[in-house]
Each structure stands twice: as structure tokens, then as C-alpha cells.
Short mmCIF file of C-alpha atoms and ligand atoms in Angstrom, two decimals:
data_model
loop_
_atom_site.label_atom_id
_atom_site.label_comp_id
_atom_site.label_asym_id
_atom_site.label_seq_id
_atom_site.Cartn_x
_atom_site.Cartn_y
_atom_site.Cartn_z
CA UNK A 20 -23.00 -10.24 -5.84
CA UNK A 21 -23.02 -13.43 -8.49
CA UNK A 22 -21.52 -13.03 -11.27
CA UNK A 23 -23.79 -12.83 -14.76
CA UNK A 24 -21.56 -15.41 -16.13
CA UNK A 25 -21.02 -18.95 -14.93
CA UNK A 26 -17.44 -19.16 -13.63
CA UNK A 27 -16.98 -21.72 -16.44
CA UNK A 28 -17.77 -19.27 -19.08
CA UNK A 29 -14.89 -16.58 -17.02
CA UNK A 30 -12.48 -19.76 -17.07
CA UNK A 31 -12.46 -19.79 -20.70
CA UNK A 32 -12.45 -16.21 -21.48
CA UNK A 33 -10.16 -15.31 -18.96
CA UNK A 34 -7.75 -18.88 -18.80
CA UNK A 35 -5.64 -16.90 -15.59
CA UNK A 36 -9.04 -16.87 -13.27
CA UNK A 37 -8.32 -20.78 -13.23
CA UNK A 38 -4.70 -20.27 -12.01
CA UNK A 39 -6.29 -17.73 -9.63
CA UNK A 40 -8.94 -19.96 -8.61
CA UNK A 41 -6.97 -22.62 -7.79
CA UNK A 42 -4.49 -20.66 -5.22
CA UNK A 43 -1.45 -21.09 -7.51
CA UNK A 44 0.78 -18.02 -7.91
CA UNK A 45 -0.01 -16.23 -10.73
CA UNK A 46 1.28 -13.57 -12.78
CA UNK A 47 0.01 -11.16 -15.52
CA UNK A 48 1.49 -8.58 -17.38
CA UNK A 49 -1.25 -5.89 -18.67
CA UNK A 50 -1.75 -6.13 -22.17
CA UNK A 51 -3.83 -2.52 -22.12
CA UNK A 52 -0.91 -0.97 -20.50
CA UNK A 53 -0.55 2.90 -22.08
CA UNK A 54 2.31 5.38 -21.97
CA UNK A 55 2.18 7.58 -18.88
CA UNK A 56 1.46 10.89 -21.67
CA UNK A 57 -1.61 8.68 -22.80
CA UNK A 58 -2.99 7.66 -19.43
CA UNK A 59 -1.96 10.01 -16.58
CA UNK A 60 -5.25 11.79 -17.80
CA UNK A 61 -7.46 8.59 -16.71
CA UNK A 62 -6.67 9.67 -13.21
CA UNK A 63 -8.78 12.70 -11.86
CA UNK A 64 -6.04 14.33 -9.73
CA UNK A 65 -2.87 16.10 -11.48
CA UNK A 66 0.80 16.98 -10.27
CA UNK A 67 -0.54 20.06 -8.83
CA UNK A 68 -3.14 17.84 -6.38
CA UNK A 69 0.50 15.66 -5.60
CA UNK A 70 2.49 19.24 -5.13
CA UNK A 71 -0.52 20.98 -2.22
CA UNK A 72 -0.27 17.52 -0.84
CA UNK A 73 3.32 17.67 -0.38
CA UNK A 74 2.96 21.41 0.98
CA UNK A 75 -0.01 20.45 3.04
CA UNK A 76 2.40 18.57 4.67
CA UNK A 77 5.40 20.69 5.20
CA UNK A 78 3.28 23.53 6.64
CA UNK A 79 2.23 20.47 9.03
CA UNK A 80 6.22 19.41 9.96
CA UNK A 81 6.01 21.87 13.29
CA UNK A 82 3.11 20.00 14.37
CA UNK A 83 4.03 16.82 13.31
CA UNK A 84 7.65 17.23 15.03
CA UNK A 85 6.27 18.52 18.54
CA UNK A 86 3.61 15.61 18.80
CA UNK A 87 5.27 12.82 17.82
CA UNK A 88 8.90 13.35 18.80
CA UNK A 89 10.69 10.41 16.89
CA UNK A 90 10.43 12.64 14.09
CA UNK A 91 12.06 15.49 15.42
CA UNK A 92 15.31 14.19 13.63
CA UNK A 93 13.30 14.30 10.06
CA UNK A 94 11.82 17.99 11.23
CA UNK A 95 8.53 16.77 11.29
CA UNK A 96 8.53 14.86 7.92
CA UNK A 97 7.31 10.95 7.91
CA UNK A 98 9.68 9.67 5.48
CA UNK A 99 11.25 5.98 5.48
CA UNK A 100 14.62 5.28 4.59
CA UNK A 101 15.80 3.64 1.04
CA UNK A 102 18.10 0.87 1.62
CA UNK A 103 19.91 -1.50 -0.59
CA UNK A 104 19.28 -5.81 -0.44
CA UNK A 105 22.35 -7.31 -1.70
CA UNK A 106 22.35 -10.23 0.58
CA UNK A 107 18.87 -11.26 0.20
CA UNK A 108 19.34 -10.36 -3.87
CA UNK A 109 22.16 -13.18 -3.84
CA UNK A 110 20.13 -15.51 -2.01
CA UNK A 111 17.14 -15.35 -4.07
CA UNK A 112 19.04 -15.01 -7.29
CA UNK A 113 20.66 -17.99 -6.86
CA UNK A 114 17.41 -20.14 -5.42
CA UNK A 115 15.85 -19.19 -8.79
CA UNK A 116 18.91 -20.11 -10.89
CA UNK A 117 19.16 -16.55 -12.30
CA UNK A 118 22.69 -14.50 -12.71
CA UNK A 119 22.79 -11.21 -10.97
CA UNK A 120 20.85 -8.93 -12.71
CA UNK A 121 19.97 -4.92 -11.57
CA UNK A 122 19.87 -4.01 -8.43
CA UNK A 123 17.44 -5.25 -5.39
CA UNK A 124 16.71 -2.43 -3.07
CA UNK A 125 13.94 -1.91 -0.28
CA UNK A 126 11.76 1.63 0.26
CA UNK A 127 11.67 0.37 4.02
CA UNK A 128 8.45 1.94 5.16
CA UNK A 129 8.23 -0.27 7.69
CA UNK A 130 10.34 2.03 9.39
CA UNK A 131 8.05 4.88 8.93
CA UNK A 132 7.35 6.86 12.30
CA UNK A 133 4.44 7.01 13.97
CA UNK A 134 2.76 4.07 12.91
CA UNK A 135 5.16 1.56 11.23
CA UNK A 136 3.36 0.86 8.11
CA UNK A 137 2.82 2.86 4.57
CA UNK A 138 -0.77 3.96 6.05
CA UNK A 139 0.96 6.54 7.49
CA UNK A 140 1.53 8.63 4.45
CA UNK A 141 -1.98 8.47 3.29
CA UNK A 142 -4.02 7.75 6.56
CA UNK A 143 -2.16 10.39 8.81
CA UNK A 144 -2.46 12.71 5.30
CA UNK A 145 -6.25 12.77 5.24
CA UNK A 146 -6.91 13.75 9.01
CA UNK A 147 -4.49 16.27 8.64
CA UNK A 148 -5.99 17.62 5.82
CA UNK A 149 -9.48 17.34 7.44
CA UNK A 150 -8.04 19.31 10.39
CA UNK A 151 -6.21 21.96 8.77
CA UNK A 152 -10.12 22.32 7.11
CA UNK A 153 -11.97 22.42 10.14
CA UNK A 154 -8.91 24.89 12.00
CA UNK A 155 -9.13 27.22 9.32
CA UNK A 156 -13.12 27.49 8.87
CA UNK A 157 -13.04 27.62 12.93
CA UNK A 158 -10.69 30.38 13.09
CA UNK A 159 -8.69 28.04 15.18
CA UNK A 160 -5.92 28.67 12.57
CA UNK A 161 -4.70 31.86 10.61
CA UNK A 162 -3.15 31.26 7.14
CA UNK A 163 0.67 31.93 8.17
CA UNK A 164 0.38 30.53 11.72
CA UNK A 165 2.84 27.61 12.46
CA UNK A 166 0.84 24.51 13.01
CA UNK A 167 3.27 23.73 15.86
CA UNK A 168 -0.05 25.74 17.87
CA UNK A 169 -2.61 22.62 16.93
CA UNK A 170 -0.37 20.83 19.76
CA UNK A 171 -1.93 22.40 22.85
CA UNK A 172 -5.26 22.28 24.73
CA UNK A 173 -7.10 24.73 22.51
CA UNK A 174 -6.49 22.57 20.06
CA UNK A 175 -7.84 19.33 21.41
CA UNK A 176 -10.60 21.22 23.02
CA UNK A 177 -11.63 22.42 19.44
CA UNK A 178 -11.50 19.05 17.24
CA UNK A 179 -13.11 17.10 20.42
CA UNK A 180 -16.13 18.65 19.37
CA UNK A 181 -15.79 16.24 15.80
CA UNK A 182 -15.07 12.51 15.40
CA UNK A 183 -12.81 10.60 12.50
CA UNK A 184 -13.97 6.89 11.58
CA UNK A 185 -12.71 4.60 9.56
CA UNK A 186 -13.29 0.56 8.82
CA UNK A 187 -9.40 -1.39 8.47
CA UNK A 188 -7.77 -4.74 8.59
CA UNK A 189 -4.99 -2.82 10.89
CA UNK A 190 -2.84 -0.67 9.90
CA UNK A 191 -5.46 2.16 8.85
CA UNK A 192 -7.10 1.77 11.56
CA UNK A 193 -4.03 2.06 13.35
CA UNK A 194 -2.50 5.32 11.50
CA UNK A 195 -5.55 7.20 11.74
CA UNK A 196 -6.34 6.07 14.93
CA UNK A 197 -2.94 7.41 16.66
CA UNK A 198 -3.35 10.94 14.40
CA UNK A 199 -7.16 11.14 15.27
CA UNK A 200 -6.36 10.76 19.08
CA UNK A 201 -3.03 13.41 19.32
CA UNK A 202 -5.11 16.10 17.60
CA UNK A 203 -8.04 15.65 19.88
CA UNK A 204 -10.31 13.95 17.69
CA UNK A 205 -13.56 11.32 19.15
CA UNK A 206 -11.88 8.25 17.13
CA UNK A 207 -13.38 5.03 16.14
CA UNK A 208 -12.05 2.07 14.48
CA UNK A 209 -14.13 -0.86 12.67
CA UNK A 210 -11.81 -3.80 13.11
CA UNK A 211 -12.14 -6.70 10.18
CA UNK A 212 -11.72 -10.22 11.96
CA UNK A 213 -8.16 -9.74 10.26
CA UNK A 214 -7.11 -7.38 12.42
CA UNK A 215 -4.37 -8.61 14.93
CA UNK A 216 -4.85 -8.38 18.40
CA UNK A 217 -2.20 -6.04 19.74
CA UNK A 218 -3.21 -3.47 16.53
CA UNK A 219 -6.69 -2.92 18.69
CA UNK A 220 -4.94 -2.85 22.06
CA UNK A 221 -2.65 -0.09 20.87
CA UNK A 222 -5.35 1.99 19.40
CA UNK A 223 -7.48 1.38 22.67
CA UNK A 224 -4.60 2.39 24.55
CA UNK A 225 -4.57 5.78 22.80
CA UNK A 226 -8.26 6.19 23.29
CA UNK A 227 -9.84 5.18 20.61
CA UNK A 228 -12.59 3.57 20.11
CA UNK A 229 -12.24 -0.01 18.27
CA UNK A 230 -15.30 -1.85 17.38
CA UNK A 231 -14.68 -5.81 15.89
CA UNK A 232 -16.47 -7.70 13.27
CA UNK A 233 -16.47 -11.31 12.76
CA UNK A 234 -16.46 -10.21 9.60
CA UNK A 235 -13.97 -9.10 6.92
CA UNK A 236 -12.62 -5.89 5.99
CA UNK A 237 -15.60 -4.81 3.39
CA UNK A 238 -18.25 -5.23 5.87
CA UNK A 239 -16.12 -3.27 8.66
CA UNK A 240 -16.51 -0.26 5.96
CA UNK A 241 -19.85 -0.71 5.47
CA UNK A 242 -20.87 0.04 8.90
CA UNK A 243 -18.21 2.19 9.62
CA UNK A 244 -19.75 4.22 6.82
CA UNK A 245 -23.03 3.72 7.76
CA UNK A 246 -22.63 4.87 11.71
CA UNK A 247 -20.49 8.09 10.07
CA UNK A 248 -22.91 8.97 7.62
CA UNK A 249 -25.55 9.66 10.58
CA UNK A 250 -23.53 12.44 12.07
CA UNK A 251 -22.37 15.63 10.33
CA UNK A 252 -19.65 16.24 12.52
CA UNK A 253 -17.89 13.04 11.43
CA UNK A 254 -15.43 12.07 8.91
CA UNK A 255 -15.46 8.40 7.57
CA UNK A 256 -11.85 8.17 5.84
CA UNK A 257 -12.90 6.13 2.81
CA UNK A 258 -10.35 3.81 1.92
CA UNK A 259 -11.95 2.65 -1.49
CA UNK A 260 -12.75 6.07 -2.86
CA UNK A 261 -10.79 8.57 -0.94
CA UNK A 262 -8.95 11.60 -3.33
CA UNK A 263 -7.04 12.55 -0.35
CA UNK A 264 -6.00 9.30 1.13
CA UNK A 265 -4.68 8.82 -2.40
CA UNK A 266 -2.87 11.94 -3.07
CA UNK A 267 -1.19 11.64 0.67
CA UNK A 268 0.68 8.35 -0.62
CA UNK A 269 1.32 9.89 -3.74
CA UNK A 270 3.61 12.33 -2.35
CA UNK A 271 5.96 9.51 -1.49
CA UNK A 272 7.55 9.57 -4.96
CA UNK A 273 8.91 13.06 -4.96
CA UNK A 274 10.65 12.23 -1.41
CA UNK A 275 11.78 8.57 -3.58
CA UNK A 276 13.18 11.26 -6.29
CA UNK A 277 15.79 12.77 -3.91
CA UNK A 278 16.72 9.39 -2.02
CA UNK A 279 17.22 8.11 -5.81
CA UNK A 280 19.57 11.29 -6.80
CA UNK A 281 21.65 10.86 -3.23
CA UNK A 282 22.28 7.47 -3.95
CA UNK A 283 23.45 8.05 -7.22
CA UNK A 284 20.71 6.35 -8.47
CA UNK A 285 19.43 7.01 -12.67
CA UNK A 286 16.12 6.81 -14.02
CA UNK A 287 15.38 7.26 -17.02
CA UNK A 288 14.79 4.88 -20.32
CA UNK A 289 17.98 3.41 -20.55
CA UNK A 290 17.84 2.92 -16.74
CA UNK A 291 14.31 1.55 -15.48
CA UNK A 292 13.12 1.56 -12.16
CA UNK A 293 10.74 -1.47 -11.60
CA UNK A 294 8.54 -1.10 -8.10
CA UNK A 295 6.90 -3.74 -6.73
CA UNK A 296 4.01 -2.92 -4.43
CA UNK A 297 1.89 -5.10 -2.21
CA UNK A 298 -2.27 -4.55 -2.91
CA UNK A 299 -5.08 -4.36 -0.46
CA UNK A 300 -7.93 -2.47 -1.26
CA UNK A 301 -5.69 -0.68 -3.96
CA UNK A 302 -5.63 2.43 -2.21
CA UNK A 303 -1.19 2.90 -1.00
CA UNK A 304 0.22 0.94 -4.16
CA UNK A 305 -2.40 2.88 -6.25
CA UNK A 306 -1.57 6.43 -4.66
CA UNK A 307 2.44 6.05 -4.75
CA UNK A 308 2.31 4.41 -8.48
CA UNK A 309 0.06 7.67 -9.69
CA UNK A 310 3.14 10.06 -7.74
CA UNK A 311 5.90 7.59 -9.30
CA UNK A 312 4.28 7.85 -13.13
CA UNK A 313 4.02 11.40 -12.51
CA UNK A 314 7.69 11.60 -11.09
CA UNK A 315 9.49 9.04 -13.64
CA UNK A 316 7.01 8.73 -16.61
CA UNK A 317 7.52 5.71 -18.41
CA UNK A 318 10.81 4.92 -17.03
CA UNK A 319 9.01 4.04 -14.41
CA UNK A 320 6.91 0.26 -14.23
CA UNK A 321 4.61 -0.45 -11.10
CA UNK A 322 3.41 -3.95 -10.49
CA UNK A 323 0.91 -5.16 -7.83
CA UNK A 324 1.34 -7.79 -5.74
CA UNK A 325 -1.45 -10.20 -3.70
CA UNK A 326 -2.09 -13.45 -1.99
CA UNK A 327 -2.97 -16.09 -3.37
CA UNK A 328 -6.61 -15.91 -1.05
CA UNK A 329 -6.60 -12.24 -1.97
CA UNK A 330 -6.00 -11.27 -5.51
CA UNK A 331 -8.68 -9.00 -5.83
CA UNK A 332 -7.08 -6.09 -7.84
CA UNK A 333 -5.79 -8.94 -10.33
CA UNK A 334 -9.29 -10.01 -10.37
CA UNK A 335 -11.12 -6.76 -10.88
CA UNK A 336 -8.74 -5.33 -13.48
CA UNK A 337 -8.09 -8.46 -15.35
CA UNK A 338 -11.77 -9.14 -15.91
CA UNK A 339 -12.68 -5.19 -16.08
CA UNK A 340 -15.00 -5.72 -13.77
CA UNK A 341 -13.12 -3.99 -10.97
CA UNK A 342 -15.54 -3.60 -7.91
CA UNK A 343 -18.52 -5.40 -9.22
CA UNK A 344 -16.28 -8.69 -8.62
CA UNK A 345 -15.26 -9.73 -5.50
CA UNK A 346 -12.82 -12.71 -4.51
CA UNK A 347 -15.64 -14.82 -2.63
CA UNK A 348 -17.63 -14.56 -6.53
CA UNK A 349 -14.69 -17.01 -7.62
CA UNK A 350 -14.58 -19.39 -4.44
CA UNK A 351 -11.51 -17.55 -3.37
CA UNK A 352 -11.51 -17.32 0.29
CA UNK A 353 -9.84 -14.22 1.12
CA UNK A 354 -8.00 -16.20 4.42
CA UNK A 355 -3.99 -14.82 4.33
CA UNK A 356 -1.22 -14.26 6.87
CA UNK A 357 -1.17 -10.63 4.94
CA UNK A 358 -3.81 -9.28 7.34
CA UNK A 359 -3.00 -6.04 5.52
CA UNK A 360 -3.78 -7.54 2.27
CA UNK A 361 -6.89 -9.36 2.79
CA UNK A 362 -9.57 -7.33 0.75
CA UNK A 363 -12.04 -9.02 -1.22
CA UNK A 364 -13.24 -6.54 -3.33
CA UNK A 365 -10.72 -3.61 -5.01
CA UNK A 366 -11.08 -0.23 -5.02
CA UNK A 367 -13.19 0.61 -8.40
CA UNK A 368 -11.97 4.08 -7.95
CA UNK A 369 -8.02 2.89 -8.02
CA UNK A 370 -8.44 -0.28 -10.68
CA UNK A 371 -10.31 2.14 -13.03
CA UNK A 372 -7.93 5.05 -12.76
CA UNK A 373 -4.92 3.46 -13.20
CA UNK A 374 -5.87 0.55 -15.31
CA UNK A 375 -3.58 2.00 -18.15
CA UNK A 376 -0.58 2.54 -15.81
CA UNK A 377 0.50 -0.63 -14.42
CA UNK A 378 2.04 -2.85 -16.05
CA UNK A 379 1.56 -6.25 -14.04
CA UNK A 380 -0.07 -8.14 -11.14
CA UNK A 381 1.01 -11.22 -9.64
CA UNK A 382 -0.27 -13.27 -6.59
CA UNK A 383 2.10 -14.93 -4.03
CA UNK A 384 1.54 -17.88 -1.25
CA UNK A 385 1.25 -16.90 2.26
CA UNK A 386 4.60 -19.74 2.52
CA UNK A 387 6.25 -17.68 0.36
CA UNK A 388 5.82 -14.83 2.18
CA UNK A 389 6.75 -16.23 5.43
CA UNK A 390 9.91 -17.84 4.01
CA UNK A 391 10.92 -14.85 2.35
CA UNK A 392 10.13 -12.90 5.93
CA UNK A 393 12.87 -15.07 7.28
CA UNK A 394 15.25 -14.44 4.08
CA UNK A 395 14.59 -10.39 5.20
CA UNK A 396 16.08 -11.12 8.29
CA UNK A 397 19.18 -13.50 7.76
CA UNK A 398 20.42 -11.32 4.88
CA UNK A 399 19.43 -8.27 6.04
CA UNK A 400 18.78 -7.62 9.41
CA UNK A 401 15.13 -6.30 8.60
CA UNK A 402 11.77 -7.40 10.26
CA UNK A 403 8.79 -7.16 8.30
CA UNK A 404 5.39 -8.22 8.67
CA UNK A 405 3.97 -10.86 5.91
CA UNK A 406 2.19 -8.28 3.91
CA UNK A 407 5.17 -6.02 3.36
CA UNK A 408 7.20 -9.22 1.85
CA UNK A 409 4.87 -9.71 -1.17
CA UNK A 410 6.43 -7.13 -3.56
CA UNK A 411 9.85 -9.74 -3.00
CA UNK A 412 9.01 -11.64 -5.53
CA UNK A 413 8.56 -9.29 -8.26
CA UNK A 414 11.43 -8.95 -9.69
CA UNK A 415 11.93 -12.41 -10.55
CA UNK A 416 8.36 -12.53 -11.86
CA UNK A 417 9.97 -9.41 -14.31
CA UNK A 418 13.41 -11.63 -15.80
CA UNK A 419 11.52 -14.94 -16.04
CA UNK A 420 8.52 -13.51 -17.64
CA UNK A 421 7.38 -15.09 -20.83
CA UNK A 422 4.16 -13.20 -21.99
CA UNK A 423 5.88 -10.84 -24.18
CA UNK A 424 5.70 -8.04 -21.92
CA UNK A 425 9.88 -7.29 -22.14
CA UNK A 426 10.04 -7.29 -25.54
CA UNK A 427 6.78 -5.12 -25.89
CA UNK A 428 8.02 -2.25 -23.86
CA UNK A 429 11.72 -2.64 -25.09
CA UNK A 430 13.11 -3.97 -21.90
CA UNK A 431 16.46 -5.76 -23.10
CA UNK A 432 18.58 -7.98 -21.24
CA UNK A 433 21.10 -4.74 -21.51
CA UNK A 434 18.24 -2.07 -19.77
CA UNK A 435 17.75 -5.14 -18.05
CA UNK A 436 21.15 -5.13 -16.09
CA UNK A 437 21.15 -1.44 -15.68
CA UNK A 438 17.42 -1.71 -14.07
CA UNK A 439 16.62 -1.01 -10.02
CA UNK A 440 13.89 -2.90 -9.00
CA UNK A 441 12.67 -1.39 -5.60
CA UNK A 442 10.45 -3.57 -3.62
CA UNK A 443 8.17 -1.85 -1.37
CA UNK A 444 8.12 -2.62 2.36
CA UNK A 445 4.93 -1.30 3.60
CA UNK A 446 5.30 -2.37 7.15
CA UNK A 447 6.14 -4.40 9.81
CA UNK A 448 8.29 -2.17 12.73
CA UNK A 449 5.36 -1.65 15.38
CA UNK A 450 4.94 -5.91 14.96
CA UNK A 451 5.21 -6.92 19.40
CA UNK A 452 8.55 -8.94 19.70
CA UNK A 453 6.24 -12.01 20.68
CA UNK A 454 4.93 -11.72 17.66
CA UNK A 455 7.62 -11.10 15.13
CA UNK A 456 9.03 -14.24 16.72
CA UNK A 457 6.23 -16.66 15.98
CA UNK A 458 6.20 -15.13 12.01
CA UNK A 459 10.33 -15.94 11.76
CA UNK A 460 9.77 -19.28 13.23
CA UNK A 461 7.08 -20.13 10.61
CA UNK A 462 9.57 -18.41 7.81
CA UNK A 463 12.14 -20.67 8.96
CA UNK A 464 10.21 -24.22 9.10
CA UNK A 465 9.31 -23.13 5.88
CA UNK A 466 12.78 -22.51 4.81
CA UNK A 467 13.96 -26.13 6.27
CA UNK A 468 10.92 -27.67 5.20
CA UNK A 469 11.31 -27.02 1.53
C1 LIG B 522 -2.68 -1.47 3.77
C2 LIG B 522 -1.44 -2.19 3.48
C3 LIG B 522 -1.05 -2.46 2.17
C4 LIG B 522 -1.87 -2.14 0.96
O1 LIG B 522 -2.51 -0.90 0.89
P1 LIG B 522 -3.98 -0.81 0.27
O2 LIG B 522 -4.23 0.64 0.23
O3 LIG B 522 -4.92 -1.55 1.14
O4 LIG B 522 -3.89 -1.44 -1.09
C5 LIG B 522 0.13 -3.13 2.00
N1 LIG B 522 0.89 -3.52 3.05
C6 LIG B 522 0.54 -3.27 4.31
C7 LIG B 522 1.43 -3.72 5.43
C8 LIG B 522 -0.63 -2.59 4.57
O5 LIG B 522 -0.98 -2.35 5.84
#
């Protein structure tokens, strides 16, 4: 869609689209940004919507535990583990010239079961959902029944009879895909050029369906929506409007709460949690920041991070134009190594809900991200794909800010030191060896290269 300004006239109105525009890595801290009591109401879902979620998917644990038996330890919960950086916080602290300052830690869910990547909080939440809909109108399920009885023939037999679809660049594809399949559902994937290879070979393995575009990810949607719309007995998961794919990420932040709490871990004003989230569509960072406000209020400050080639959310919020403007509009080309993250056009649903509640957005190169994918794994140990490295950044982009945002919200140099900044690593563990390989060989060359 062109824009009803020349780009010229955007340049001067908005001087960041040049930064933008030209690929460098940006960074802006929201100006509009409202306290969580002023703009939680913005948002059309409320803590109750988070707390059924969250129950939804306890009274699904039996299920989820006797079909997918890696999270038999976890009783059936998909939860990652919260682990601390101090390696890799050295390393980059000193690279930027910066004293120690709060503590780096990682919400690794690129060790979430199932399927490896944060999709499967949200995804695998909205077919459950659907299916506990379907078993209960079908009498396939009694209110009281343990869910541990949707694993069995019957089961299949029943949700054969309907189909799930959804349009990805991966890893939705891939969460829904595997969930669609064990319950018995007809599945089919619309793959965005982006996808990787082995993300369609595993989901073909499983039996679903994958159809591929030469196109990118918004035109995979488009005619996944279109084929689902002509059949009532399918479900297109809608990953730019969806309440419930929103709500099932959401429910992270309570499970964040008690990993916080263990740890010994304090939120609250004089101790602020910063969380750094990589942005697609909008949909995951969107969904967990609305559970984390909710959780932590305003001690609590969510920033968005993008590609360079990708920085649609930046884009859409920054010029309010949220889903009328997409990436390609500005000559932005939407090409990244964060297959995950390469969405031209936001989700208007997410950058107009939560336009109040976050307080930055910054873009990062695709060399950053590789370089920083190698950093992961000399410090730490920890393989994650490119996407999931893009919240690394943030917290530099926080203590070398100089827009005013610190001093706005009260964030001193002492807060400062007693601040967590929790990156979130949205996937990376289902990567092939082969694979992984080739990414920490590019992160490396970049490294030496530098
Ligand atoms: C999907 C995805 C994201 C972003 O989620 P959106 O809902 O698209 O914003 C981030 N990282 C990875 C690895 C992803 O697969």
C-alpha cells in the first residue's frame, strides 16, 4: 500500500525512519509511554483472560505429559528454564566500555519442549484451546474428566473430522503443526520463503501438510486465511489478530514470577526488571509484555527488538500507522538471518494495544546477531538461533541511552545497578547440528573479522 506521504515528507517528521531506512541500528525510546494503571485498559483482555489461560493449561498437563513425554519431568507444563549470563555479561560489558552494571540473565525458551521456540506457549495454547472447545461441544469431554483421555484413538478419530491452518516463517508453523498432528487434527502449514528447510521436513514428517510460497510471511497468511475461510470445520490460527494466541504467551509471566522469587530475585521500583524481546509480527513479545505489565506493573520495562531489514513494529508504532505501513513502503527489504523475525507488516492488533506499554524499540544487524550467537556459546554454553539473539543487545541500548528516557521514568545510575535485565531467548534448540554449525561459523568470522 503507498504511503499518502512522500517518504521525504516521513524523513522529516519522523528523522529515525532515515536511520531505519538506511539499515543502521536504531533505537527509540517511546515518548507516549503511560503507567501500566493508565494503559493496561488499552488492551482488550484482563488478568482474568491471563488466569483461564493459565488454568486452561493445567487442566491440559495430563495430556500434555502423556503425549509428549519430555515433559513428564515438568508434569505436563511447557516451561523454559531462567538462567543467569555472567560470562557473556563480562564480555559484552567490556566490548562496549561499560562497568558492570545489573544483572544479565536469559528466559532460555529455546529450551522449551516440544517445539524449541517461544511459539510454543502461544501456538500449542490456541489449538488446545480450540480442542478443549470442540471436545466439550462434542461430548468427547466431560467438565472434570482428565484430559490425559484426548491421548487415545477416540480422540484422534474425533478431531480428524476438523483441520488447524496457519501461515508462518517457522516456528508457528512448526508448534502448531506438531500439536495439530498428536491430537489428530488434518494440519496445514503455509511456509513464507523464510522458512528453513528442515522446519518443513519436520512438520512433513509428522504429517502435516506444508505448502511453500516464494513469497514472504504476509502473503503465506493471506492464503492460508483465504483456503481456511472456505471450510467451517477449519481453524486458521491468526497470528496478527489472535486473542488466544496472545493470552497463551501471556501466561509466561506468572511462571517468570516464581523463577524470579526462587532465585531470590526483587522486583519492584527500587529494583527494575528490564526485558528485552525479539519482534516478528508482534504477536510472543506482545503477549508476554501484556502478562509481565500485569505481573510487575511499572517495575516492569519491555523493549522490542528487530532487524535491521525488519523493523516493522518500530515502524508501525513510531509513525502510528501500525498495519497500514509495511517495511517494503520504506524500501526496507525485509531479507534477515532472523527467519523468525522477518515480518513486514506488524500486528495492528498488538502495536495498537500496547502502544502505551513499551517503553522502547531498537533494530539490530543480522552481523550482530550472528556474532553475538557465537558470544552465547563461548561464554555460555547455549545455542540459539539468530532470531532469539536480538533482545542481546538491549541492555546496552538501556545504560548508553541518551534520549531522556532514564531520567524521565526515574531510572538512576543507583536503580540502575540494582536492575535485572532479562533477555529473551525465543528459540533455537530444535536448530539440526549441520545447521547450528554453519550459524557459529558465520558468528565467529564475524567475531575475527571485526
Ligand atoms: C516468532 C518468533 C519471534 C517473535 O514472535 P512474533 O509473535 O512473530 O512477534 C521471536 N523469535 C523467534 C525465534 C520466533 O520464532
Amino acid at each position: 500500500m503507498p504511503l499518502e506521504r512522500s517518504i521525504y515528507a516521513w524523513f522529516q517528521s519522523h528523522p529515525l525512519i532515515a536511520d531505519l531506512v538506511a539499515l543502521r541500528p536504531t533505537c527509540w525510546f517511546n515518548p507516549a509511554l503511560a503507567t501500566s494503571a493508565e494503559a493496561l485498559g488499552d488492551v482488550a483482555l484482563t488478568a482474568e483472560d491471563i488466569r483461564e489461560a493459565s488454568a486452561r493449561l493445567e487442566r491440559f498437563a495430563p495430556f500434555i505429559a502423556s503425549a509428549f513425554p519430555e515433559t513428564v519431568a515438568s508434569a505436563g507444563i511447557i516451561e523454559s528454564p531462567l538462567l543467569p549470563l555472567p560470562a557473556l555479561q563480562a564480555v559484552l560489558s567490556a566490548e562496549q566500555q561499560l562497568p558492570a552494571s545489573g544483572a544479565l540473565w536469559l528466559k532460555a525458551d529455546n529450551l522449551l519442549p516440544i517445539s524449541g521456540s517461544i511459539k510454543a506457549r502461544g501456538g500449542i495454547y490456541e489449538v488446545l484451546k480450540h480442542a478443549e472447545d470442540l471436545a466439550l461441544a462434542g461430548g468427547l469431554l466431560q467438565p472434570g474428566d482428565s484430559y490425559a483421555k484426548l491421548d487415545s484413538e477416540t480422540a484422534r478419530a474425533f478431531f480428524g473430522e476438523y483441520s488447524v491452518a496457519v501461515g508462518s516463517t517457522g516456528n508457528l508453523g512448526l508448534s502448531i503443526g506438531i500439536i495439530s498432528a498428536r491430537l489428530g487434527f488434518k494440519a496445514t502449514v503455509h511456509m513464507s520463503a523464510d522458512a528453513r528447510q528442515w522446519k518443513k521436513d519436520r512438520l512433513r514428517a509428522c504429517g502435516v501438510e506444508v505448502r511453500e510460497y516464494s513469497a514472504d510471511y504476509s502473503v503465506a497468511v493471506e492464503q492460508g486465511r483465504r483456503e481456511a475461510g472456505a471450510d467451517p470445520r477449519c481453524h486458521f490460527v491468526d497470528d496478527e489478530n489472535s486473542l488466544n494466541l496472545f493470552l497463551g504467551y501471556a501466561v509466561a509471566a506468572e511462571r517468570l514470577q516464581h523463577q524470579l522469587t526462587e532465585q531470590g530475585i526483587v522486583v519492584d521500583a527500587e529494583h527494575p526488571l528490564f526485558v528485552y524481546l525479539p519482534c516478528g509480527v508482534g504477536g510472543g513479545p506482545g503477549g508476554v509484555a501484556f502478562g509481565l505489565k500485569h505481573m510487575f506493573g511499572d517495575a516492569v520495562h519491555c523493549v522490542f527488538a528487530e532487524p535491521t531489514h525488519s523493523p516493522c513494529m518500530f515502524l508501525g508504532v513510531y509513525t502510528g500507522l501500525h498495519d497500514a505501513v509495511s517495511v517494503y513502503d520504506f524500501g526496507i527489504d525485509n531479507q534477515t538471518a532472523a527467519d523468525g523475525l522477518a515480518v513486514g507488516r506488524p500486528s495492528g492488533f498488538v502495536g495498537r494495544s500496547l502502544q502505551r506499554l513499551i517503553d522502547g524499540y531498537y533494530t539490530v544487524s543480522d552481523q550482530t546477531l550472528y556474532r553475538q550467537l557465537a558470544q552465547m556459546q563461548a561464554c555460555e554454553g547455549l545455542e540459539l538461533e539468530p532470531s532469539a539473539l536480538a533482545g542481546l543487545s538491549g541492555m546496552f541500548k538501556v545504560l548508553q541511552e541518551q534520549q531522556g528516557y532514564r531520567q524521565r521514568l526515574g531510572l538512576s545510575d543507583e536503580r540502575m545497578a540494582r536492575a535485572t535485565h532479562l533477555v529473551w531467548g525465543t528459540g533455537g534448540s530444535m536448530v539440526p547440528r549441520d545447521e547450528m554449525d554453519r550459524y557459529l561459523a558465520q558468528g565467529r568470522a564475524e567475531l575475527v573479522g571485526r
